[in-house]
Amino acid sequence: MRFVKYVALATTACATIVLLGQVHAAKKGDASAVNVRLSGSAPKSLSEYRFFVGNLADLKPNEGVVPYDLNTPLFSDYATKYRHVWMPKGTSAAYHGEDAFDFPVGATLIKTFSFLHDLRDPAKGQRIIETRLLIRKKKRWDALVYLWNDEQTEATLKVAGTTKDVTWIDRNGAERSSNYIVPNVNQCKGCHVVDKKIVPIGPKARNLNRNYDYADGGANQLDHWTQAGYLTGAPSPNAAPKLAVWNDSSSGTVDDRARAWLEINCAHCHNPRGPANTSGLDLRFSQRDPVKWGVMKVPVAAGRGSGGRSYDIVPGKPDESILTYRLESTEPGIMMPELPRRLVDEDSLPLIKEWIASMHDVK
Amino acid sequence: MRISGTFLLVACLALAAHAGAIKPGPNAQEEIQEALITAKPGATINLGEGTFDLKMGLSLDIDRVKLRGKGPDKTILSFKNQNAGSEGLIVTGSGVVLENFAVEDSKGDAIKTKGCKGITFRSVRAEWTGGPKETNGSYGFYPVESENVLIEKCVAIGASDAGIYVGQSKNIVVRQSRAEYNVAGIEIENCHGADVYECVATKNTGGILVFDMPDLPVQGGRDVRVFNNQVVDNDTQNFAPKGNIVATVPTGTGIMIMANNNVEVFENTLSGNQTTNCLIVSYLASGKEIKDPNYDPYPEGIYIHSNKFGSGGNDPQGDLGGALSELIGKPVPDIVWDGVIDTKKMAGGELPKDLRIYIDGNQDADFINFDLMNALSDPSKAKISRDIAAHAGELPRLKPIKLARR
C-alpha cells in the first residue's frame, strides 16, 4: 500500500511540473487549441495534444496544423502515411537548402501510419496503426510513438514498441499481410540520428518542394509554409532544390529517380554523419563520387549481407550487386533498410535494377 | 501541494527496490527493451537466470548503464527466433558495461556498439550454437567507431566474419578472451591503438587479424600490440560469404597483418596453423581493386619478436595457400611476407628503418618473402627469399594501452 501511495504522490508532482511547461499559444484555459508540452512526462494519449478536431480517426487538422507530402517517401510495408506539422503561434522554421529546416522550439511533426483495406480503392476505408511525433524541445528532438486502439478512437503512448498483424488488398487485387513493426524510441533513433542527435528526415526543401491540394486550393508547399508563417528565408520554389518523384517518370531521369529513392530510403543512415557511416557508403543525392555511393565499392561489415557478391554496385549488372541483394531480402541481418520494412518494395525494385543496368563500367 | 525532495527520493528508492532482475517469459522482450529505454544514466539492469526467447533486436542508448546477467552460461539471450533487427543488441550509449550473459544465434551481429566513448564487455559469450555456418551472423562482439574499448574474459564462437571485431576505434584492450570456430577469431581493423593479449584463438579460419581497409571514414590502422596469446590449430574451413574481406583469409592462418602500420607481435605461441602461422601482406594480396586515393595498402613498421613457433604450414589452403605451395612447396614457413613495399617511400635505394619489417628472436621460426609483385606477372620471375637474417633488428617498443577511467 505504501508503494502505491508513493507512486500517486510522484504522479501529482509530475503533473504540477507539466502544467508549468505548457506552450500552447492560445489564451490561458483555451481547451480547443493544440497543446504541446515542453517538459514533464509525455501525454499518455494522442488526443491530449488536440492536433485533430472532431473524430480523431478522421485526422481533421486543428487550427495551425498543416498537412504536407514528400516528393519521394520512405517505404514502410505499403503503409499509407499522413504527415502534419504544427508550430507554436508566432514561430517559424528557418529554411535550409540541404538539411532539414531549423524548426522552432515546440514545433511538432505528426506522422500517422495506416493500412488501406484496399490499395485500389481508398474509399473502402483503413486501419490506422500508429502516430509518431517528433517534438522540438529546447535542446533536442523527442521521438514518441502513439499506438491506435482497434476501435480507432484513441492512440496511447508506447515506449517499448510492438508489432501488429495487418492485412490489405494490394494494387493487383491480391490479399497481403504483414507483421508490421511499431518502433520503439531507440528504433526511431536508428534512422533519425545525425551526430548522435535526433533530427527530422523528411522536411527538407528538396523533398517538400511540390504542390499540395490544401482545403482552400492547391499550392506549392514551400510557398504555403511561408504564407502560413511557418517558414522564413525560403527562395521561390523554382530556385529551391527539388527531388524527383521516384514513381513519376515525368519528374526526372532514371538516375534522378533512383538516387531520390535511395536518398529517402537509405541516406538517413548511409551518410557521413549517420548510423551507417562506418560502412563508408554514402547514398545521399548530393554525393557525386560513384565509389562513395557504391559503384565497385567493397563491403566492409556486410557479413552474410553480401550474398556472396563482391561489390555494392556492379555497373550494368543489378543481379551481381549487393545493393539489390539486400533490397530483395526480407531476412534480418541481410535486408536493407533494417527498419521499418518486413516486405520487399516490389514497386521500386525494378527502378533500382533499371538504374544499375543502365550504368556503364567505370574505369 | 508541495512535495519534498526527500519524499520523492524515498519513492524512487521504493520503486528501485521493487525492480528486481527481469525474468524470462512471454513479456521479457518488452520488459528488457523498456528497461533499456527508460533507464537513468548509471543504472544497473539485472537479467535473471534462464533463456530469454527474443524475437527482435534490443537496443541501449543511455550512458553508463550496466546490463548484467547471472553468468555467460546462465543468462542467455537467445535470438533463435529473431524476425527483426540487424543485431542481437546494439549499444550507442557511452560508458556502458555489459557483463555476465550470453547472446546466442542472432540473425546479424550478436552485440554491436557504435560511437561509444567507453564500452566494456566482461564475461560475455556470443555464440552461434549450430557450429560454423555461412548463415551465422557476422560479428560476435562488434564495437565500431568507439574509444576506450575493453573486452575481457569473453567468448566468441561461430561468427561468419569475426568473433571479436573492433573496427574504426581507438584505445582498445582485448584480453583473456577466447575465440573459436569463427572465420576470424579476433580482428582489429582500421583502429588506432590496441592491445590484444592473453587470449586464445583456436579452430578459427584465421586466429588474430590486424587489418587496414580502404573507403572507410577511419583509416590508417596503426599501433597494435598482439602478445602473449595462444594462436593454435586454426583449421576451420573458411565459411565467410564471398565479398567480405575475411573470405580471402586462407584457412589455417595464425596471425595475419594486412596493410596496418606499427604492429608489434611478441611472446605468442603459434602452432598448428595449416597455411602459415604468421602472414604479413599488403592489401594488394587481397586481389581487390584500390579506388581510394587516400589509402595506404602497405604494412609498415612491423616487428615480430620473441614468439614461439610450433608446427604449421603443412596443408596450405585457399587461393593464396595454393599459390604459395605451387611456388615454394610445403610446408609453408612460419612467417610469410608478400614482399610488397611502397617504393615511393624509398630513400637511397631502401625503405626508412621505421617502415621496415623486423623479425627477430623467434623460437624455431622460418620465413619466406614470396615477392607477390613479380609472382603475379610471372611466377618464374619471383625473387623468393628465405633469408630471415635480412629482417634482423628491432623497432622501438609500442606503448601499452591505457584505458581512460570513467
PDB file of N, CA and C in Angstrom, chain A residues 3 6-7 9-10 13 158-163 181 184-187 189 196 274-275 277-280 291 296-304 306 308-311 332-333 338 342 362-363, chain B residues 1 3 7-8 10-11 15 18 30 33-34 37 56 59-61 83-86 92 107-108 114-115 134-136 138-139 142 144-145 168 189 215-217 241-244 283 288-289 291:
ATOM      1  N   PHE A   3       3.665   1.603  -1.193  1.00  0.00           N
ATOM      2  CA  PHE A   3       4.234   1.727  -2.535  1.00  0.00           C
ATOM      3  C   PHE A   3       3.283   2.492  -3.468  1.00  0.00           C
ATOM      4  N   TYR A   6       3.228   6.254  -2.762  1.00  0.00           N
ATOM      5  CA  TYR A   6       4.388   6.996  -3.286  1.00  0.00           C
ATOM      6  C   TYR A   6       4.236   7.281  -4.770  1.00  0.00           C
ATOM      7  N   VAL A   7       3.759   6.278  -5.495  1.00  0.00           N
ATOM      8  CA  VAL A   7       3.583   6.466  -6.928  1.00  0.00           C
ATOM      9  C   VAL A   7       2.575   7.578  -7.189  1.00  0.00           C
ATOM     10  N   LEU A   9       1.853  10.077  -5.290  1.00  0.00           N
ATOM     11  CA  LEU A   9       2.467  11.363  -4.948  1.00  0.00           C
ATOM     12  C   LEU A   9       3.402  11.819  -6.067  1.00  0.00           C
ATOM     13  N   ALA A  10       4.193  10.900  -6.551  1.00  0.00           N
ATOM     14  CA  ALA A  10       5.142  11.243  -7.608  1.00  0.00           C
ATOM     15  C   ALA A  10       4.392  11.715  -8.851  1.00  0.00           C
ATOM     16  N   ALA A  13       3.227  15.253  -8.450  1.00  0.00           N
ATOM     17  CA  ALA A  13       4.347  16.180  -8.607  1.00  0.00           C
ATOM     18  C   ALA A  13       4.653  16.391 -10.086  1.00  0.00           C
ATOM     19  N   LYS A 158       3.401   4.453 -26.533  1.00  0.00           N
ATOM     20  CA  LYS A 158       4.027   3.134 -26.495  1.00  0.00           C
ATOM     21  C   LYS A 158       5.542   3.337 -26.539  1.00  0.00           C
ATOM     22  N   VAL A 159       6.205   3.006 -25.442  1.00  0.00           N
ATOM     23  CA  VAL A 159       7.646   3.259 -25.361  1.00  0.00           C
ATOM     24  C   VAL A 159       8.463   2.123 -25.967  1.00  0.00           C
ATOM     25  N   ALA A 160       8.077   0.891 -25.648  1.00  0.00           N
ATOM     26  CA  ALA A 160       8.916  -0.260 -25.999  1.00  0.00           C
ATOM     27  C   ALA A 160       8.657  -0.813 -27.395  1.00  0.00           C
ATOM     28  N   GLY A 161       7.706  -0.199 -28.128  1.00  0.00           N
ATOM     29  CA  GLY A 161       7.403  -0.712 -29.455  1.00  0.00           C
ATOM     30  C   GLY A 161       6.602  -1.995 -29.393  1.00  0.00           C
ATOM     31  N   THR A 162       6.091  -2.417 -30.519  1.00  0.00           N
ATOM     32  CA  THR A 162       5.347  -3.675 -30.582  1.00  0.00           C
ATOM     33  C   THR A 162       5.207  -4.078 -32.044  1.00  0.00           C
ATOM     34  N   THR A 163       4.473  -5.131 -32.294  1.00  0.00           N
ATOM     35  CA  THR A 163       4.166  -5.490 -33.676  1.00  0.00           C
ATOM     36  C   THR A 163       2.657  -5.648 -33.810  1.00  0.00           C
ATOM     37  N   ILE A 181       5.882  -3.544 -37.825  1.00  0.00           N
ATOM     38  CA  ILE A 181       6.662  -3.166 -36.637  1.00  0.00           C
ATOM     39  C   ILE A 181       6.371  -1.729 -36.234  1.00  0.00           C
ATOM     40  N   ASN A 184      10.221   1.155 -31.327  1.00  0.00           N
ATOM     41  CA  ASN A 184      10.471   1.779 -30.022  1.00  0.00           C
ATOM     42  C   ASN A 184      11.330   3.015 -30.230  1.00  0.00           C
ATOM     43  N   VAL A 185      11.525   3.765 -29.142  1.00  0.00           N
ATOM     44  CA  VAL A 185      12.237   5.038 -29.268  1.00  0.00           C
ATOM     45  C   VAL A 185      13.640   4.836 -29.854  1.00  0.00           C
ATOM     46  N   ASN A 186      14.326   3.786 -29.433  1.00  0.00           N
ATOM     47  CA  ASN A 186      15.670   3.553 -29.956  1.00  0.00           C
ATOM     48  C   ASN A 186      15.655   3.224 -31.441  1.00  0.00           C
ATOM     49  N   GLN A 187      14.606   2.504 -31.845  1.00  0.00           N
ATOM     50  CA  GLN A 187      14.499   2.211 -33.274  1.00  0.00           C
ATOM     51  C   GLN A 187      14.224   3.480 -34.067  1.00  0.00           C
ATOM     52  N   LYS A 189      15.470   6.299 -33.263  1.00  0.00           N
ATOM     53  CA  LYS A 189      16.805   6.891 -33.353  1.00  0.00           C
ATOM     54  C   LYS A 189      17.644   6.188 -34.412  1.00  0.00           C
ATOM     55  N   LYS A 196      24.658  11.662 -33.394  1.00  0.00           N
ATOM     56  CA  LYS A 196      24.086  11.182 -32.141  1.00  0.00           C
ATOM     57  C   LYS A 196      22.897  12.002 -31.636  1.00  0.00           C
ATOM     58  N   GLY A 274      25.751   9.674 -40.256  1.00  0.00           N
ATOM     59  CA  GLY A 274      24.618   8.844 -39.855  1.00  0.00           C
ATOM     60  C   GLY A 274      25.034   7.515 -39.254  1.00  0.00           C
ATOM     61  N   PRO A 275      24.028   6.756 -38.785  1.00  0.00           N
ATOM     62  CA  PRO A 275      24.309   5.485 -38.110  1.00  0.00           C
ATOM     63  C   PRO A 275      25.108   4.479 -38.951  1.00  0.00           C
ATOM     64  N   ASN A 277      27.503   5.258 -41.156  1.00  0.00           N
ATOM     65  CA  ASN A 277      28.690   5.890 -41.753  1.00  0.00           C
ATOM     66  C   ASN A 277      29.897   4.964 -41.756  1.00  0.00           C
ATOM     67  N   THR A 278      29.929   4.013 -40.807  1.00  0.00           N
ATOM     68  CA  THR A 278      31.096   3.133 -40.735  1.00  0.00           C
ATOM     69  C   THR A 278      31.198   2.216 -41.954  1.00  0.00           C
ATOM     70  N   SER A 279      30.132   2.111 -42.713  1.00  0.00           N
ATOM     71  CA  SER A 279      30.192   1.299 -43.928  1.00  0.00           C
ATOM     72  C   SER A 279      30.919   2.034 -45.046  1.00  0.00           C
ATOM     73  N   GLY A 280      31.047   3.358 -44.900  1.00  0.00           N
ATOM     74  CA  GLY A 280      31.672   4.152 -45.961  1.00  0.00           C
ATOM     75  C   GLY A 280      30.746   4.410 -47.137  1.00  0.00           C
ATOM     76  N   VAL A 291      32.070   5.808 -56.294  1.00  0.00           N
ATOM     77  CA  VAL A 291      32.537   4.775 -55.347  1.00  0.00           C
ATOM     78  C   VAL A 291      31.848   4.965 -53.997  1.00  0.00           C
ATOM     79  N   MET A 296      31.429  -0.343 -57.533  1.00  0.00           N
ATOM     80  CA  MET A 296      32.647  -1.136 -57.352  1.00  0.00           C
ATOM     81  C   MET A 296      33.267  -0.921 -55.966  1.00  0.00           C
ATOM     82  N   LYS A 297      32.409  -0.635 -54.992  1.00  0.00           N
ATOM     83  CA  LYS A 297      32.871  -0.479 -53.617  1.00  0.00           C
ATOM     84  C   LYS A 297      32.752  -1.826 -52.900  1.00  0.00           C
ATOM     85  N   VAL A 298      33.825  -2.219 -52.214  1.00  0.00           N
ATOM     86  CA  VAL A 298      33.761  -3.486 -51.476  1.00  0.00           C
ATOM     87  C   VAL A 298      33.005  -3.280 -50.169  1.00  0.00           C
ATOM     88  N   PRO A 299      32.269  -4.282 -49.721  1.00  0.00           N
ATOM     89  CA  PRO A 299      31.571  -4.156 -48.444  1.00  0.00           C
ATOM     90  C   PRO A 299      32.580  -4.210 -47.296  1.00  0.00           C
ATOM     91  N   VAL A 300      32.181  -3.683 -46.149  1.00  0.00           N
ATOM     92  CA  VAL A 300      33.097  -3.652 -45.011  1.00  0.00           C
ATOM     93  C   VAL A 300      32.671  -4.632 -43.936  1.00  0.00           C
ATOM     94  N   ALA A 301      31.451  -4.494 -43.477  1.00  0.00           N
ATOM     95  CA  ALA A 301      30.980  -5.357 -42.403  1.00  0.00           C
ATOM     96  C   ALA A 301      29.640  -5.972 -42.798  1.00  0.00           C
ATOM     97  N   ALA A 302      29.500  -6.259 -44.072  1.00  0.00           N
ATOM     98  CA  ALA A 302      28.209  -6.743 -44.569  1.00  0.00           C
ATOM     99  C   ALA A 302      27.931  -8.161 -44.096  1.00  0.00           C
ATOM    100  N   GLY A 303      28.982  -8.932 -43.848  1.00  0.00           N
ATOM    101  CA  GLY A 303      28.781 -10.322 -43.446  1.00  0.00           C
ATOM    102  C   GLY A 303      27.969 -11.052 -44.500  1.00  0.00           C
ATOM    103  N   ARG A 304      26.978 -11.816 -44.023  1.00  0.00           N
ATOM    104  CA  ARG A 304      26.192 -12.582 -44.985  1.00  0.00           C
ATOM    105  C   ARG A 304      25.302 -11.682 -45.818  1.00  0.00           C
ATOM    106  N   SER A 306      26.350  -9.718 -47.844  1.00  0.00           N
ATOM    107  CA  SER A 306      26.967  -9.596 -49.176  1.00  0.00           C
ATOM    108  C   SER A 306      26.305 -10.554 -50.166  1.00  0.00           C
ATOM    109  N   GLY A 308      27.314 -13.234 -51.124  1.00  0.00           N
ATOM    110  CA  GLY A 308      28.325 -13.836 -51.987  1.00  0.00           C
ATOM    111  C   GLY A 308      28.703 -12.951 -53.168  1.00  0.00           C
ATOM    112  N   ARG A 309      28.216 -11.702 -53.143  1.00  0.00           N
ATOM    113  CA  ARG A 309      28.567 -10.770 -54.225  1.00  0.00           C
ATOM    114  C   ARG A 309      29.720  -9.879 -53.754  1.00  0.00           C
ATOM    115  N   SER A 310      30.513  -9.381 -54.694  1.00  0.00           N
ATOM    116  CA  SER A 310      31.770  -8.729 -54.307  1.00  0.00           C
ATOM    117  C   SER A 310      31.680  -7.220 -54.129  1.00  0.00           C
ATOM    118  N   TYR A 311      30.750  -6.589 -54.837  1.00  0.00           N
ATOM    119  CA  TYR A 311      30.691  -5.122 -54.797  1.00  0.00           C
ATOM    120  C   TYR A 311      29.261  -4.638 -54.571  1.00  0.00           C
ATOM    121  N   PRO A 332      16.236 -10.649 -41.494  1.00  0.00           N
ATOM    122  CA  PRO A 332      17.029  -9.779 -40.615  1.00  0.00           C
ATOM    123  C   PRO A 332      18.512 -10.141 -40.723  1.00  0.00           C
ATOM    124  N   GLY A 333      19.360  -9.151 -40.709  1.00  0.00           N
ATOM    125  CA  GLY A 333      20.788  -9.419 -40.859  1.00  0.00           C
ATOM    126  C   GLY A 333      21.237  -9.306 -42.301  1.00  0.00           C
ATOM    127  N   GLU A 338      17.159  -1.839 -42.612  1.00  0.00           N
ATOM    128  CA  GLU A 338      16.915  -2.738 -41.487  1.00  0.00           C
ATOM    129  C   GLU A 338      15.497  -2.555 -40.947  1.00  0.00           C
ATOM    130  N   ARG A 342       9.188  -5.143 -43.525  1.00  0.00           N
ATOM    131  CA  ARG A 342       9.237  -6.598 -43.454  1.00  0.00           C
ATOM    132  C   ARG A 342       9.212  -7.163 -44.863  1.00  0.00           C
ATOM    133  N   VAL A 362      32.740   1.829 -64.962  1.00  0.00           N
ATOM    134  CA  VAL A 362      33.597   2.981 -64.684  1.00  0.00           C
ATOM    135  C   VAL A 362      35.038   2.506 -64.622  1.00  0.00           C
ATOM    136  N   LYS A 363      35.879   3.224 -65.271  1.00  0.00           N
ATOM    137  CA  LYS A 363      37.290   2.823 -65.283  1.00  0.00           C
ATOM    138  C   LYS A 363      38.019   3.500 -64.126  1.00  0.00           C
TER     139      LYS A 363
ATOM    140  N   MET B   1      -0.018  21.739  -3.474  1.00  0.00           N
ATOM    141  CA  MET B   1       0.657  20.822  -2.545  1.00  0.00           C
ATOM    142  C   MET B   1       2.148  20.750  -2.888  1.00  0.00           C
ATOM    143  N   ILE B   3       5.767  18.925  -2.607  1.00  0.00           N
ATOM    144  CA  ILE B   3       6.342  17.613  -2.350  1.00  0.00           C
ATOM    145  C   ILE B   3       7.814  17.794  -2.001  1.00  0.00           C
ATOM    146  N   PHE B   7      10.974  13.105   0.038  1.00  0.00           N
ATOM    147  CA  PHE B   7       9.833  12.229  -0.165  1.00  0.00           C
ATOM    148  C   PHE B   7       9.916  11.539  -1.527  1.00  0.00           C
ATOM    149  N   LEU B   8      10.283  12.355  -2.536  1.00  0.00           N
ATOM    150  CA  LEU B   8      10.400  11.795  -3.883  1.00  0.00           C
ATOM    151  C   LEU B   8      11.513  10.759  -3.939  1.00  0.00           C
ATOM    152  N   VAL B  10      12.552   8.888  -1.531  1.00  0.00           N
ATOM    153  CA  VAL B  10      12.064   7.666  -0.900  1.00  0.00           C
ATOM    154  C   VAL B  10      11.203   6.883  -1.893  1.00  0.00           C
ATOM    155  N   ALA B  11      10.378   7.636  -2.633  1.00  0.00           N
ATOM    156  CA  ALA B  11       9.520   6.997  -3.623  1.00  0.00           C
ATOM    157  C   ALA B  11      10.357   6.270  -4.668  1.00  0.00           C
ATOM    158  N   LEU B  15      10.631   2.285  -5.569  1.00  0.00           N
ATOM    159  CA  LEU B  15      10.476   1.740  -6.920  1.00  0.00           C
ATOM    160  C   LEU B  15      11.661   0.864  -7.283  1.00  0.00           C
ATOM    161  N   HIS B  18      11.712  -2.517  -5.829  1.00  0.00           N
ATOM    162  CA  HIS B  18      10.776  -3.432  -6.471  1.00  0.00           C
ATOM    163  C   HIS B  18      11.292  -3.930  -7.810  1.00  0.00           C
ATOM    164  N   GLU B  30       9.562  -7.033 -24.221  1.00  0.00           N
ATOM    165  CA  GLU B  30       9.155  -5.664 -23.915  1.00  0.00           C
ATOM    166  C   GLU B  30       9.747  -5.185 -22.598  1.00  0.00           C
ATOM    167  N   GLN B  33      13.413  -4.308 -23.190  1.00  0.00           N
ATOM    168  CA  GLN B  33      13.552  -3.134 -24.040  1.00  0.00           C
ATOM    169  C   GLN B  33      13.082  -1.872 -23.318  1.00  0.00           C
ATOM    170  N   GLU B  34      12.003  -1.997 -22.575  1.00  0.00           N
ATOM    171  CA  GLU B  34      11.517  -0.823 -21.850  1.00  0.00           C
ATOM    172  C   GLU B  34      12.530  -0.396 -20.791  1.00  0.00           C
ATOM    173  N   ILE B  37      15.287   1.466 -22.366  1.00  0.00           N
ATOM    174  CA  ILE B  37      14.925   2.811 -22.848  1.00  0.00           C
ATOM    175  C   ILE B  37      14.721   3.777 -21.681  1.00  0.00           C
ATOM    176  N   MET B  56      13.070  -9.815 -31.444  1.00  0.00           N
ATOM    177  CA  MET B  56      13.546  -8.587 -32.072  1.00  0.00           C
ATOM    178  C   MET B  56      14.841  -8.146 -31.400  1.00  0.00           C
ATOM    179  N   SER B  59      18.124  -2.683 -27.944  1.00  0.00           N
ATOM    180  CA  SER B  59      18.990  -1.525 -28.113  1.00  0.00           C
ATOM    181  C   SER B  59      19.096  -0.716 -26.838  1.00  0.00           C
ATOM    182  N   LEU B  60      20.264  -0.116 -26.642  1.00  0.00           N
ATOM    183  CA  LEU B  60      20.540   0.670 -25.431  1.00  0.00           C
ATOM    184  C   LEU B  60      21.260   1.958 -25.825  1.00  0.00           C
ATOM    185  N   ASP B  61      20.681   3.075 -25.429  1.00  0.00           N
ATOM    186  CA  ASP B  61      21.261   4.370 -25.805  1.00  0.00           C
ATOM    187  C   ASP B  61      21.425   5.300 -24.603  1.00  0.00           C
ATOM    188  N   ASN B  83      13.027 -12.157 -35.685  1.00  0.00           N
ATOM    189  CA  ASN B  83      12.467 -11.853 -37.001  1.00  0.00           C
ATOM    190  C   ASN B  83      12.590 -10.382 -37.387  1.00  0.00           C
ATOM    191  N   ALA B  84      13.265  -9.607 -36.552  1.00  0.00           N
ATOM    192  CA  ALA B  84      13.515  -8.217 -36.928  1.00  0.00           C
ATOM    193  C   ALA B  84      14.734  -7.686 -36.193  1.00  0.00           C
ATOM    194  N   GLY B  85      15.376  -6.712 -36.813  1.00  0.00           N
ATOM    195  CA  GLY B  85      16.559  -6.106 -36.210  1.00  0.00           C
ATOM    196  C   GLY B  85      17.817  -6.746 -36.753  1.00  0.00           C
ATOM    197  N   SER B  86      18.847  -5.927 -36.914  1.00  0.00           N
ATOM    198  CA  SER B  86      20.051  -6.428 -37.560  1.00  0.00           C
ATOM    199  C   SER B  86      21.070  -6.999 -36.595  1.00  0.00           C
ATOM    200  N   THR B  92      24.536   2.309 -28.085  1.00  0.00           N
ATOM    201  CA  THR B  92      25.067   3.567 -28.587  1.00  0.00           C
ATOM    202  C   THR B  92      25.336   4.556 -27.452  1.00  0.00           C
ATOM    203  N   LYS B 107      20.517 -13.068 -35.762  1.00  0.00           N
ATOM    204  CA  LYS B 107      20.478 -13.179 -37.222  1.00  0.00           C
ATOM    205  C   LYS B 107      21.594 -12.357 -37.874  1.00  0.00           C
ATOM    206  N   GLY B 108      21.940 -11.261 -37.242  1.00  0.00           N
ATOM    207  CA  GLY B 108      23.071 -10.473 -37.731  1.00  0.00           C
ATOM    208  C   GLY B 108      24.173 -10.534 -36.684  1.00  0.00           C
ATOM    209  N   LYS B 114      28.214   1.218 -31.142  1.00  0.00           N
ATOM    210  CA  LYS B 114      28.680   2.228 -32.091  1.00  0.00           C
ATOM    211  C   LYS B 114      28.785   3.603 -31.455  1.00  0.00           C
ATOM    212  N   GLY B 115      29.908   4.247 -31.727  1.00  0.00           N
ATOM    213  CA  GLY B 115      30.083   5.623 -31.273  1.00  0.00           C
ATOM    214  C   GLY B 115      30.124   5.759 -29.761  1.00  0.00           C
ATOM    215  N   GLU B 134      27.743 -20.486 -42.903  1.00  0.00           N
ATOM    216  CA  GLU B 134      27.716 -19.224 -43.659  1.00  0.00           C
ATOM    217  C   GLU B 134      26.526 -18.363 -43.265  1.00  0.00           C
ATOM    218  N   THR B 135      25.464 -19.008 -42.781  1.00  0.00           N
ATOM    219  CA  THR B 135      24.258 -18.255 -42.427  1.00  0.00           C
ATOM    220  C   THR B 135      24.326 -17.668 -41.011  1.00  0.00           C
ATOM    221  N   ASN B 136      25.395 -17.935 -40.286  1.00  0.00           N
ATOM    222  CA  ASN B 136      25.556 -17.292 -38.974  1.00  0.00           C
ATOM    223  C   ASN B 136      25.758 -15.795 -39.146  1.00  0.00           C
ATOM    224  N   SER B 138      27.450 -12.000 -38.616  1.00  0.00           N
ATOM    225  CA  SER B 138      28.809 -11.610 -38.984  1.00  0.00           C
ATOM    226  C   SER B 138      29.761 -11.544 -37.802  1.00  0.00           C
ATOM    227  N   TYR B 139      29.405 -10.714 -36.822  1.00  0.00           N
ATOM    228  CA  TYR B 139      30.335 -10.454 -35.732  1.00  0.00           C
ATOM    229  C   TYR B 139      29.745 -10.851 -34.384  1.00  0.00           C
ATOM    230  N   TYR B 142      31.200  -6.470 -31.614  1.00  0.00           N
ATOM    231  CA  TYR B 142      31.418  -5.552 -32.735  1.00  0.00           C
ATOM    232  C   TYR B 142      31.401  -4.088 -32.290  1.00  0.00           C
ATOM    233  N   VAL B 144      32.403  -0.464 -32.849  1.00  0.00           N
ATOM    234  CA  VAL B 144      32.868   0.279 -34.010  1.00  0.00           C
ATOM    235  C   VAL B 144      32.779   1.767 -33.710  1.00  0.00           C
ATOM    236  N   GLU B 145      33.697   2.519 -34.249  1.00  0.00           N
ATOM    237  CA  GLU B 145      33.744   3.973 -34.073  1.00  0.00           C
ATOM    238  C   GLU B 145      33.637   4.327 -32.589  1.00  0.00           C
ATOM    239  N   GLN B 168      37.441   0.670 -36.621  1.00  0.00           N
ATOM    240  CA  GLN B 168      37.404   2.136 -36.673  1.00  0.00           C
ATOM    241  C   GLN B 168      37.291   2.749 -35.274  1.00  0.00           C
ATOM    242  N   GLU B 189      40.537  -3.833 -36.929  1.00  0.00           N
ATOM    243  CA  GLU B 189      40.517  -3.284 -38.282  1.00  0.00           C
ATOM    244  C   GLU B 189      40.355  -1.766 -38.255  1.00  0.00           C
ATOM    245  N   ASP B 215      38.365   3.001 -48.266  1.00  0.00           N
ATOM    246  CA  ASP B 215      36.994   3.523 -48.401  1.00  0.00           C
ATOM    247  C   ASP B 215      36.238   3.604 -47.084  1.00  0.00           C
ATOM    248  N   LEU B 216      36.943   3.890 -45.998  1.00  0.00           N
ATOM    249  CA  LEU B 216      36.281   3.988 -44.701  1.00  0.00           C
ATOM    250  C   LEU B 216      36.568   5.346 -44.058  1.00  0.00           C
ATOM    251  N   PRO B 217      35.653   5.775 -43.172  1.00  0.00           N
ATOM    252  CA  PRO B 217      35.861   7.078 -42.522  1.00  0.00           C
ATOM    253  C   PRO B 217      37.120   7.105 -41.646  1.00  0.00           C
ATOM    254  N   PRO B 241      30.805 -15.521 -46.231  1.00  0.00           N
ATOM    255  CA  PRO B 241      30.197 -15.255 -47.537  1.00  0.00           C
ATOM    256  C   PRO B 241      31.158 -14.442 -48.406  1.00  0.00           C
ATOM    257  N   LYS B 242      31.227 -14.792 -49.668  1.00  0.00           N
ATOM    258  CA  LYS B 242      32.103 -14.084 -50.597  1.00  0.00           C
ATOM    259  C   LYS B 242      31.773 -12.586 -50.587  1.00  0.00           C
ATOM    260  N   GLY B 243      32.769 -11.783 -50.895  1.00  0.00           N
ATOM    261  CA  GLY B 243      32.546 -10.343 -50.905  1.00  0.00           C
ATOM    262  C   GLY B 243      33.131  -9.706 -49.661  1.00  0.00           C
ATOM    263  N   ASN B 244      33.163 -10.463 -48.566  1.00  0.00           N
ATOM    264  CA  ASN B 244      33.763  -9.940 -47.339  1.00  0.00           C
ATOM    265  C   ASN B 244      35.263 -10.182 -47.358  1.00  0.00           C
ATOM    266  N   TYR B 283      47.504  -4.876 -49.011  1.00  0.00           N
ATOM    267  CA  TYR B 283      46.120  -5.056 -49.469  1.00  0.00           C
ATOM    268  C   TYR B 283      46.088  -5.637 -50.884  1.00  0.00           C
ATOM    269  N   LYS B 288      41.847  -7.266 -54.587  1.00  0.00           N
ATOM    270  CA  LYS B 288      40.776  -6.293 -54.819  1.00  0.00           C
ATOM    271  C   LYS B 288      41.363  -4.986 -55.343  1.00  0.00           C
ATOM    272  N   GLU B 289      40.542  -4.319 -56.148  1.00  0.00           N
ATOM    273  CA  GLU B 289      40.966  -3.030 -56.689  1.00  0.00           C
ATOM    274  C   GLU B 289      41.044  -1.976 -55.591  1.00  0.00           C
ATOM    275  N   LYS B 291      40.469   1.939 -55.107  1.00  0.00           N
ATOM    276  CA  LYS B 291      39.992   3.155 -55.758  1.00  0.00           C
ATOM    277  C   LYS B 291      40.145   4.372 -54.847  1.00  0.00           C
TER     278      LYS B 291
END
